[in-house]
Amino acid sequence: MAFVKDMLRMWAHSWKRFISIAMITLLGVAVLTGIYAGCRDAFRSTDRFFDAQGLHDVQVLSTAGLSNGDIAALRKVNGVAKVQAERSQEVTFDLDGRKSATMQEIGTNGIDQPYLQEGRMPKKAGEIAVTRKFIRDSGKRIGSRLTVTPESASSDTSDTNDTNGADGTNETNGTDEAPSFPTKLTIVGVVLDPQNLSNPDGYSAMTSFRSTATTDYTFFAPSDGVTGTLYTSATLLVKGGAAESTFDESYENTVKQVTDRIDGTVKTDRQKARRQELLDAGNKKIVDARAEADKKFADAQSQIDANRQQFNQQVDQIVSMQAGAAAAGAAANGANAGAAAAAGATTPQLDETTRETMRETIIAASPELTQAKQQLDQAQSQLNEQKASTEQTLKTKENELKTSIPQVRWYVQDRQSLGGFSALKSDLDSIQSLGNAFPIVFLLVAVMMSLTAMARMVEEDRSLIGTYVGLGYGRLAVASRYLLFALLACLIGGGLGLIAGFLGIPAFLLVVLQGMYVMPGLRLEYDWLYGSLGIALFVVGVLAATIYACVQEMRQTPAALMRPKAPRAGSRILLERIRPVWNRIGFLGKVTARNIFRFKSRLIMTVGGVAGCTALIVCGLAINDTVADLGIKQYRDIYQYDLMVVSDDSDASAMRTKVASDGRVTSSLDARIESGDLAISGGGDGDSGKAGSSGSESIQLVAVPEKHLSDLGEMVTLQPVSSGMLGTSGVGKTGSLKLDDDGVIVAQSAASALGVKAGSKVRLTNGDGVRATAKVSAVNRNLIGSDVYVSETYYAKLFDSKDAKNTKNSKSSEDSEALTWNAMLAKLSGSDTSQTDYAESLEEDSSVMKAVSCAHMADSFKFDLMGAVVALIVALAGGLALVVLFTLANTNVSERVREMATLKVLGFFDREVHHYVNREMMILTVMGVILGLPLGRLVGGMLTMALNMPSLYFEVEVKPLSYVIAAVATMAFALLVQLFVNPVLDRIDPISSLKSVE
């Protein structure tokens, strides 16, 4: 019992050490669990929401639309739980300019169901549900009416609709019809699209640089009133997919098994079948057209024949009359009247030659008959020409049919292809990667500080330990006094850390996340396993340090332990050997120098602890500086142009005319810009039809006219880069990189994410979904977005053939057409504000699809989530620095109580004692800061390398001010600790402190 009371008394006496260990554990556990818990809560709530709304696991798209036969084939794939055929249509409407929207049919099979936020779901034709973004932008509300205009189908769609055959289940029903929706609409509800969780009322505008939306808004309509037998897409749910977390690798593997089956069995067969349906439908139209033409020509020929017969009858009647009259005259001049009567009573018989001669004479003598004959001959000639022309046209159509109908391509996509899903996942993954790295530093510092504190605690009790061991107490029992002390401190600190880690930090992160994304049903959850392991990790580390300290002392005999520890033997330090410097240092300065360098363990612990904390602060500020400068570097340094304007192919000429007529452009470069995909080449042409898979990046493919390749360097800063270590990269000289016909130039952001470098082979997908293997000629410095630059010639070499394996000369008539330059990069005159206003005014023009001002992008680019996490990390690092300095300062004072008492006996005033002790701590702190500043830059580089986010490359940047802030903050913490230490120095009693322990 006395042993226990003495142990408790010892614990109470060491309350400062207890608080230090508990605080370090609290901070470490909070960092270890907090960021993880916040991301996990967001992952789980989003996964539950996706399951509740039936977000598709797989989506199948086709360049020729999907038929009932395609849907039936998908249902037969092993592993598919549900298939939903979907119809959609792009429409436009007037909302402060021309805006576009996608009319989306609400599926009836429970897949991709919009989440109702306000009002009710549409049920009747003409009713729609809209997103909150539309309500905010338009100012409309539930009950408002809207009229939309269907967009004219593209050439591909028109061809498809004109030549569509019936699906495999109903081949006699004629052609499939494209989806059509009502145009007079009434808003009855506000919904959340499960495919896009961006918060329009928050600060989600920062994600606009990676937006993949092709239209401005999405309207949801019921099946009532929707016509058309051709489906835009098919969405699938996979068996077992809902049981897995959508963000886990196990889910990806489950979905991949199904997509592989679709690629391997259904896709090829249905692509061929669908194209054959289109060919059959085209041939049927040609046959029907020939039959209809033949019928019209036959009717026309019959009419001409009837008219000619009537004409011939009229002429023959005149011939007969003239022949009869001639015969009667001849009889009157004859021998007798009987013969004349006989001749007049009968029609004379004329041979064919005579009759034809008389016909020609009669027709020639009569203008009316001549004109009638000419009209008949002309009509016959025209009819013959029309028949020949029609037959030639139909034969041409027959010959062109196979080349005019392109190969049908299927694209099998998973959730990764959804812009909203991939953006949320990449944001959370990047934050989670930070949460996995920082606790390591906290753990190392906790072990170092625990070793320092517990070693001093055990050393202070040397005589007591020797007494207990001498009295027969086991070494384990004696050591348990300190092990239980450290264990209790870890458990209390860890428990408080769990509260902060599973409640405080996640609540903070989720507030920031909800400003970016809408996540219904979000709630905080506790993970018993992860929380217990988090505490256990720090318990093991601290107990290991405590055991080491106990073993170091207790391996001596009880007699040696009960005697005071011999003072450390005097020794010279390096500075003493530099006589010119040493001789000029005062007495107290020499004492300070000896104290700092003679006690190596204290030097290492203090400098290491301070350096670690300073490094954490610098690392956090480095990430903040890196993110803050992304927009400025990209849109003011890398992009030299001020404006990018993109239009539809059909409006390209009108767009360029509009921009040129405004007189704002000082120089420009025409280009073709398409949304595509870049993936690591696996050999072959890569025509797998699967987008958004692992190892791929969404890109902006920029084709440059052959005659203006040299002008690209005037619009974009071309600098070759090579990957470096620890977040660094080698950047070549500006202007040393040129675009040529030997390969593509890939943006650094995409190359870093995929591990691509100059000379690599990549699979490139253009805007039409055509894929080919391309060579990377260089990697260009690029931070935001993933641009891939390609020359006109190399673009044609890659994509001019329908089959990637075709020879270079095997081009179709469609493929051999010249590129349409649908975009313009331009430099503008005027201020940044006027340039931004001009870009906004261009977007209101009907010929402009998108206008982007670099000045606006540079000013508006933000990354609030990363900034919030960095602020949290810097705050926790500052708290750790304060605890570390407090622990080290108290340990330093406890080790030197007799020294301080001696100084007081010698006549040192309290302020002089303060200065004597604090100067050493300040010098050690300065040394730790000096070491921690470059260490923080190093750690920051390693962390930013781990932040591989879509369309972003973190070029590590640490501003001088950040170094100053980190140094000043650490020094300020050191000064703050002095305020706590000075009263302890004042309370030292020289008499009691100098008493002999013997």
Coordinates of N, CA, C and O in Angstrom, one line a residue, residues 755-838:
G755 N 2.9 9.0 -65.2 CA 4.3 8.6 -65.3 C 4.8 8.6 -66.7 O 5.7 7.8 -67.1
V756 N 4.4 9.5 -67.5 CA 4.7 9.7 -68.9 C 5.9 10.6 -69.0 O 6.0 11.6 -68.3
K757 N 6.8 10.3 -69.9 CA 8.0 11.2 -70.2 C 8.2 11.2 -71.7 O 7.6 10.5 -72.5
A758 N 9.2 12.1 -72.1 CA 9.5 12.2 -73.5 C 9.9 10.8 -74.1 O 10.8 10.1 -73.5
G759 N 9.4 10.4 -75.2 CA 9.7 9.2 -75.8 C 8.7 8.1 -75.5 O 8.7 7.0 -76.1
S760 N 7.8 8.3 -74.5 CA 6.8 7.3 -74.2 C 5.7 7.2 -75.3 O 5.5 8.1 -76.1
K761 N 5.1 6.0 -75.3 CA 3.9 5.8 -76.1 C 2.6 5.9 -75.3 O 2.6 5.3 -74.2
V762 N 1.7 6.6 -75.8 CA 0.4 6.8 -75.1 C -0.7 6.5 -76.0 O -0.6 6.6 -77.2
R763 N -1.9 6.2 -75.4 CA -3.1 6.0 -76.1 C -3.9 7.3 -76.1 O -4.3 7.7 -75.0
L764 N -4.1 7.9 -77.2 CA -4.8 9.2 -77.3 C -6.2 9.0 -77.9 O -6.3 8.3 -78.9
T765 N -7.2 9.7 -77.3 CA -8.5 9.6 -77.8 C -9.0 11.0 -78.2 O -8.8 12.0 -77.4
N766 N -9.5 11.2 -79.4 CA -9.9 12.6 -79.8 C -11.4 12.8 -79.4 O -12.0 12.0 -78.8
G767 N -11.9 13.9 -79.9 CA -13.3 14.3 -79.5 C -14.3 13.4 -80.1 O -15.4 13.3 -79.6
D768 N -14.0 12.7 -81.2 CA -14.9 11.8 -81.8 C -14.9 10.4 -81.3 O -15.6 9.5 -81.7
G769 N -14.0 10.2 -80.3 CA -13.9 8.9 -79.7 C -12.9 8.0 -80.4 O -12.8 6.8 -80.1
V770 N -12.2 8.5 -81.4 CA -11.3 7.7 -82.2 C -10.0 7.6 -81.4 O -9.5 8.6 -80.9
R771 N -9.4 6.4 -81.3 CA -8.2 6.2 -80.5 C -7.0 5.8 -81.3 O -7.2 5.1 -82.3
A772 N -5.9 6.2 -80.9 CA -4.7 5.8 -81.6 C -3.5 5.9 -80.7 O -3.6 6.6 -79.7
T773 N -2.4 5.2 -81.0 CA -1.2 5.2 -80.2 C -0.3 6.4 -80.7 O 0.0 6.4 -81.9
A774 N 0.1 7.2 -79.8 CA 0.9 8.4 -80.2 C 2.2 8.4 -79.4 O 2.3 7.8 -78.3
K775 N 3.2 9.1 -80.0 CA 4.5 9.2 -79.4 C 4.5 10.6 -78.7 O 4.1 11.6 -79.2
V776 N 5.1 10.6 -77.5 CA 5.3 11.8 -76.7 C 6.6 12.4 -77.1 O 7.7 11.8 -76.8
S777 N 6.6 13.5 -77.7 CA 7.9 14.1 -78.1 C 8.5 14.9 -77.0 O 9.7 15.1 -76.9
A778 N 7.6 15.5 -76.1 CA 8.1 16.3 -75.0 C 7.0 16.4 -74.0 O 5.9 16.3 -74.2
V779 N 7.5 16.8 -72.7 CA 6.5 17.1 -71.6 C 6.7 18.6 -71.4 O 7.8 19.1 -71.1
N780 N 5.6 19.3 -71.4 CA 5.6 20.8 -71.3 C 5.2 21.2 -69.9 O 4.3 20.6 -69.3
R781 N 5.8 22.2 -69.3 CA 5.4 22.7 -68.0 C 4.0 23.2 -68.1 O 3.6 24.0 -68.9
N782 N 3.2 22.6 -67.2 CA 1.7 22.9 -67.1 C 1.2 22.5 -65.8 O 1.6 21.4 -65.3
L783 N 0.5 23.4 -65.1 CA 0.0 23.1 -63.7 C -1.4 22.8 -63.6 O -1.8 22.0 -62.8
I784 N -2.3 23.5 -64.4 CA -3.7 23.4 -64.3 C -4.2 22.9 -65.6 O -3.9 23.5 -66.7
G785 N -5.1 21.9 -65.6 CA -5.6 21.4 -66.9 C -4.6 20.4 -67.5 O -3.4 20.4 -67.1
S786 N -5.0 19.7 -68.4 CA -4.1 18.7 -69.1 C -4.2 18.9 -70.6 O -5.1 18.3 -71.3
D787 N -3.4 19.8 -71.1 CA -3.4 20.1 -72.5 C -2.4 19.2 -73.2 O -1.3 18.9 -72.7
V788 N -2.8 18.7 -74.4 CA -2.0 17.9 -75.3 C -2.0 18.6 -76.6 O -3.0 18.8 -77.3
Y789 N -0.8 19.1 -77.1 CA -0.6 19.8 -78.3 C -0.2 18.9 -79.4 O 0.7 18.1 -79.2
V790 N -0.8 19.0 -80.6 CA -0.5 18.1 -81.7 C -0.6 19.0 -83.0 O -1.5 19.9 -83.1
S791 N 0.3 18.7 -83.9 CA 0.3 19.4 -85.2 C -0.8 18.9 -86.1 O -1.3 17.7 -85.9
E792 N -1.2 19.7 -87.0 CA -2.3 19.3 -88.0 C -1.9 18.0 -88.7 O -2.7 17.1 -88.9
T793 N -0.6 17.9 -89.1 CA -0.2 16.7 -89.9 C -0.2 15.5 -89.0 O -0.7 14.4 -89.4
Y794 N 0.3 15.6 -87.8 CA 0.4 14.4 -86.9 C -1.0 14.0 -86.5 O -1.3 12.8 -86.3
Y795 N -1.9 15.0 -86.3 CA -3.3 14.7 -86.0 C -4.0 13.9 -87.1 O -4.6 12.9 -86.8
A796 N -3.7 14.3 -88.4 CA -4.3 13.5 -89.5 C -3.7 12.1 -89.5 O -4.4 11.2 -89.9
K797 N -2.4 12.0 -89.2 CA -1.7 10.7 -89.2 C -2.4 9.8 -88.2 O -2.5 8.6 -88.4
L798 N -2.7 10.4 -87.0 CA -3.3 9.5 -86.0 C -4.8 9.2 -86.2 O -5.2 8.0 -86.0
F799 N -5.6 10.1 -86.7 CA -7.0 9.9 -86.6 C -7.7 9.9 -88.0 O -8.9 9.9 -88.0
D800 N -6.9 10.0 -89.1 CA -7.6 10.1 -90.4 C -8.1 8.8 -90.9 O -8.9 8.8 -91.9
S801 N -7.8 7.7 -90.3 CA -8.3 6.4 -90.7 C -9.3 5.9 -89.7 O -9.2 6.1 -88.5
K802 N -10.4 5.2 -90.2 CA -11.4 4.7 -89.3 C -10.8 3.6 -88.4 O -11.2 3.4 -87.3
D803 N -10.0 2.8 -89.0 CA -9.4 1.7 -88.2 C -7.9 2.1 -87.9 O -7.2 2.4 -88.8
A804 N -7.5 2.0 -86.7 CA -6.2 2.4 -86.3 C -5.1 1.6 -87.0 O -4.0 2.0 -87.1
K805 N -5.5 0.4 -87.5 CA -4.5 -0.5 -88.2 C -4.5 -0.3 -89.7 O -3.8 -0.9 -90.4
N806 N -5.4 0.6 -90.2 CA -5.4 0.9 -91.6 C -4.1 1.5 -92.0 O -3.4 2.2 -91.2
T807 N -3.8 1.4 -93.3 CA -2.6 2.1 -93.8 C -2.8 3.6 -93.9 O -4.0 4.1 -93.9
K808 N -1.7 4.4 -94.0 CA -1.9 5.8 -94.0 C -2.7 6.3 -95.2 O -3.3 7.4 -95.1
N809 N -2.7 5.6 -96.3 CA -3.4 6.1 -97.5 C -4.9 5.7 -97.5 O -5.6 6.1 -98.4
S810 N -5.3 4.8 -96.6 CA -6.7 4.3 -96.7 C -7.6 5.2 -95.9 O -7.9 5.0 -94.8
K811 N -8.0 6.3 -96.6 CA -8.9 7.3 -96.0 C -10.3 7.2 -96.6 O -10.4 7.1 -97.8
S812 N -11.2 7.4 -95.8 CA -12.6 7.6 -96.3 C -12.8 9.0 -96.7 O -12.1 9.9 -96.4
S813 N -13.9 9.2 -97.5 CA -14.2 10.5 -97.9 C -14.5 11.5 -96.7 O -14.2 12.6 -96.8
E814 N -15.1 10.9 -95.7 CA -15.4 11.7 -94.5 C -14.1 12.1 -93.8 O -13.9 13.2 -93.3
D815 N -13.2 11.1 -93.6 CA -12.0 11.3 -92.8 C -11.1 12.2 -93.5 O -10.2 12.8 -92.8
S816 N -11.1 12.3 -94.8 CA -10.1 13.1 -95.5 C -10.4 14.5 -95.5 O -9.7 15.3 -96.1
E817 N -11.5 14.9 -94.9 CA -11.9 16.3 -94.9 C -10.9 17.1 -94.0 O -10.4 16.6 -93.0
A818 N -10.7 18.4 -94.3 CA -9.8 19.2 -93.5 C -10.4 19.5 -92.1 O -11.6 19.4 -91.9
L819 N -9.5 19.7 -91.2 CA -9.9 20.0 -89.8 C -10.7 21.3 -89.8 O -10.3 22.3 -90.5
T820 N -11.7 21.4 -88.9 CA -12.4 22.6 -88.7 C -11.8 23.3 -87.5 O -11.7 22.7 -86.4
W821 N -11.3 24.5 -87.6 CA -10.6 25.2 -86.5 C -11.7 25.9 -85.7 O -12.2 27.0 -86.0
N822 N -12.1 25.2 -84.7 CA -13.3 25.6 -83.9 C -12.9 26.5 -82.7 O -13.8 26.8 -81.8
A823 N -11.7 26.9 -82.6 CA -11.3 27.7 -81.4 C -10.2 28.7 -81.8 O -9.6 28.6 -82.9
M824 N -10.1 29.7 -81.0 CA -9.2 30.8 -81.2 C -8.5 31.2 -79.9 O -9.2 31.3 -78.9
L825 N -7.2 31.2 -79.9 CA -6.4 31.8 -78.8 C -6.0 33.2 -79.2 O -5.4 33.4 -80.3
A826 N -6.3 34.2 -78.3 CA -6.1 35.5 -78.7 C -5.5 36.4 -77.6 O -5.7 36.1 -76.4
K827 N -4.7 37.3 -78.0 CA -4.2 38.4 -77.1 C -5.1 39.6 -77.3 O -5.4 40.0 -78.4
L828 N -5.5 40.2 -76.1 CA -6.4 41.3 -76.2 C -5.8 42.6 -75.7 O -4.8 42.6 -74.9
S829 N -6.3 43.7 -76.1 CA -5.9 45.0 -75.5 C -6.9 45.3 -74.4 O -7.9 44.8 -74.3
G830 N -6.4 46.2 -73.5 CA -7.3 46.6 -72.4 C -6.9 46.0 -71.1 O -6.0 45.1 -71.0
S831 N -7.5 46.4 -70.0 CA -7.2 46.0 -68.7 C -7.8 44.6 -68.4 O -8.6 44.0 -69.2
D832 N -7.4 44.0 -67.3 CA -8.0 42.7 -66.9 C -9.5 42.7 -66.8 O -10.2 41.8 -67.2
T833 N -10.0 43.8 -66.2 CA -11.5 43.9 -66.0 C -12.2 43.9 -67.4 O -13.2 43.2 -67.6
S834 N -11.7 44.7 -68.3 CA -12.3 44.8 -69.6 C -12.2 43.5 -70.4 O -13.1 43.1 -71.1
Q835 N -11.1 42.8 -70.2 CA -11.0 41.5 -70.9 C -12.0 40.5 -70.3 O -12.6 39.7 -71.1
T836 N -12.2 40.5 -69.0 CA -13.2 39.6 -68.4 C -14.6 39.9 -68.9 O -15.3 39.0 -69.2
D837 N -14.9 41.2 -68.9 CA -16.2 41.6 -69.4 C -16.4 41.2 -70.9 O -17.5 40.8 -71.3
Y838 N -15.3 41.4 -71.7 CA -15.5 41.0 -73.1 C -15.7 39.5 -73.2 O -16.5 39.1 -74.1

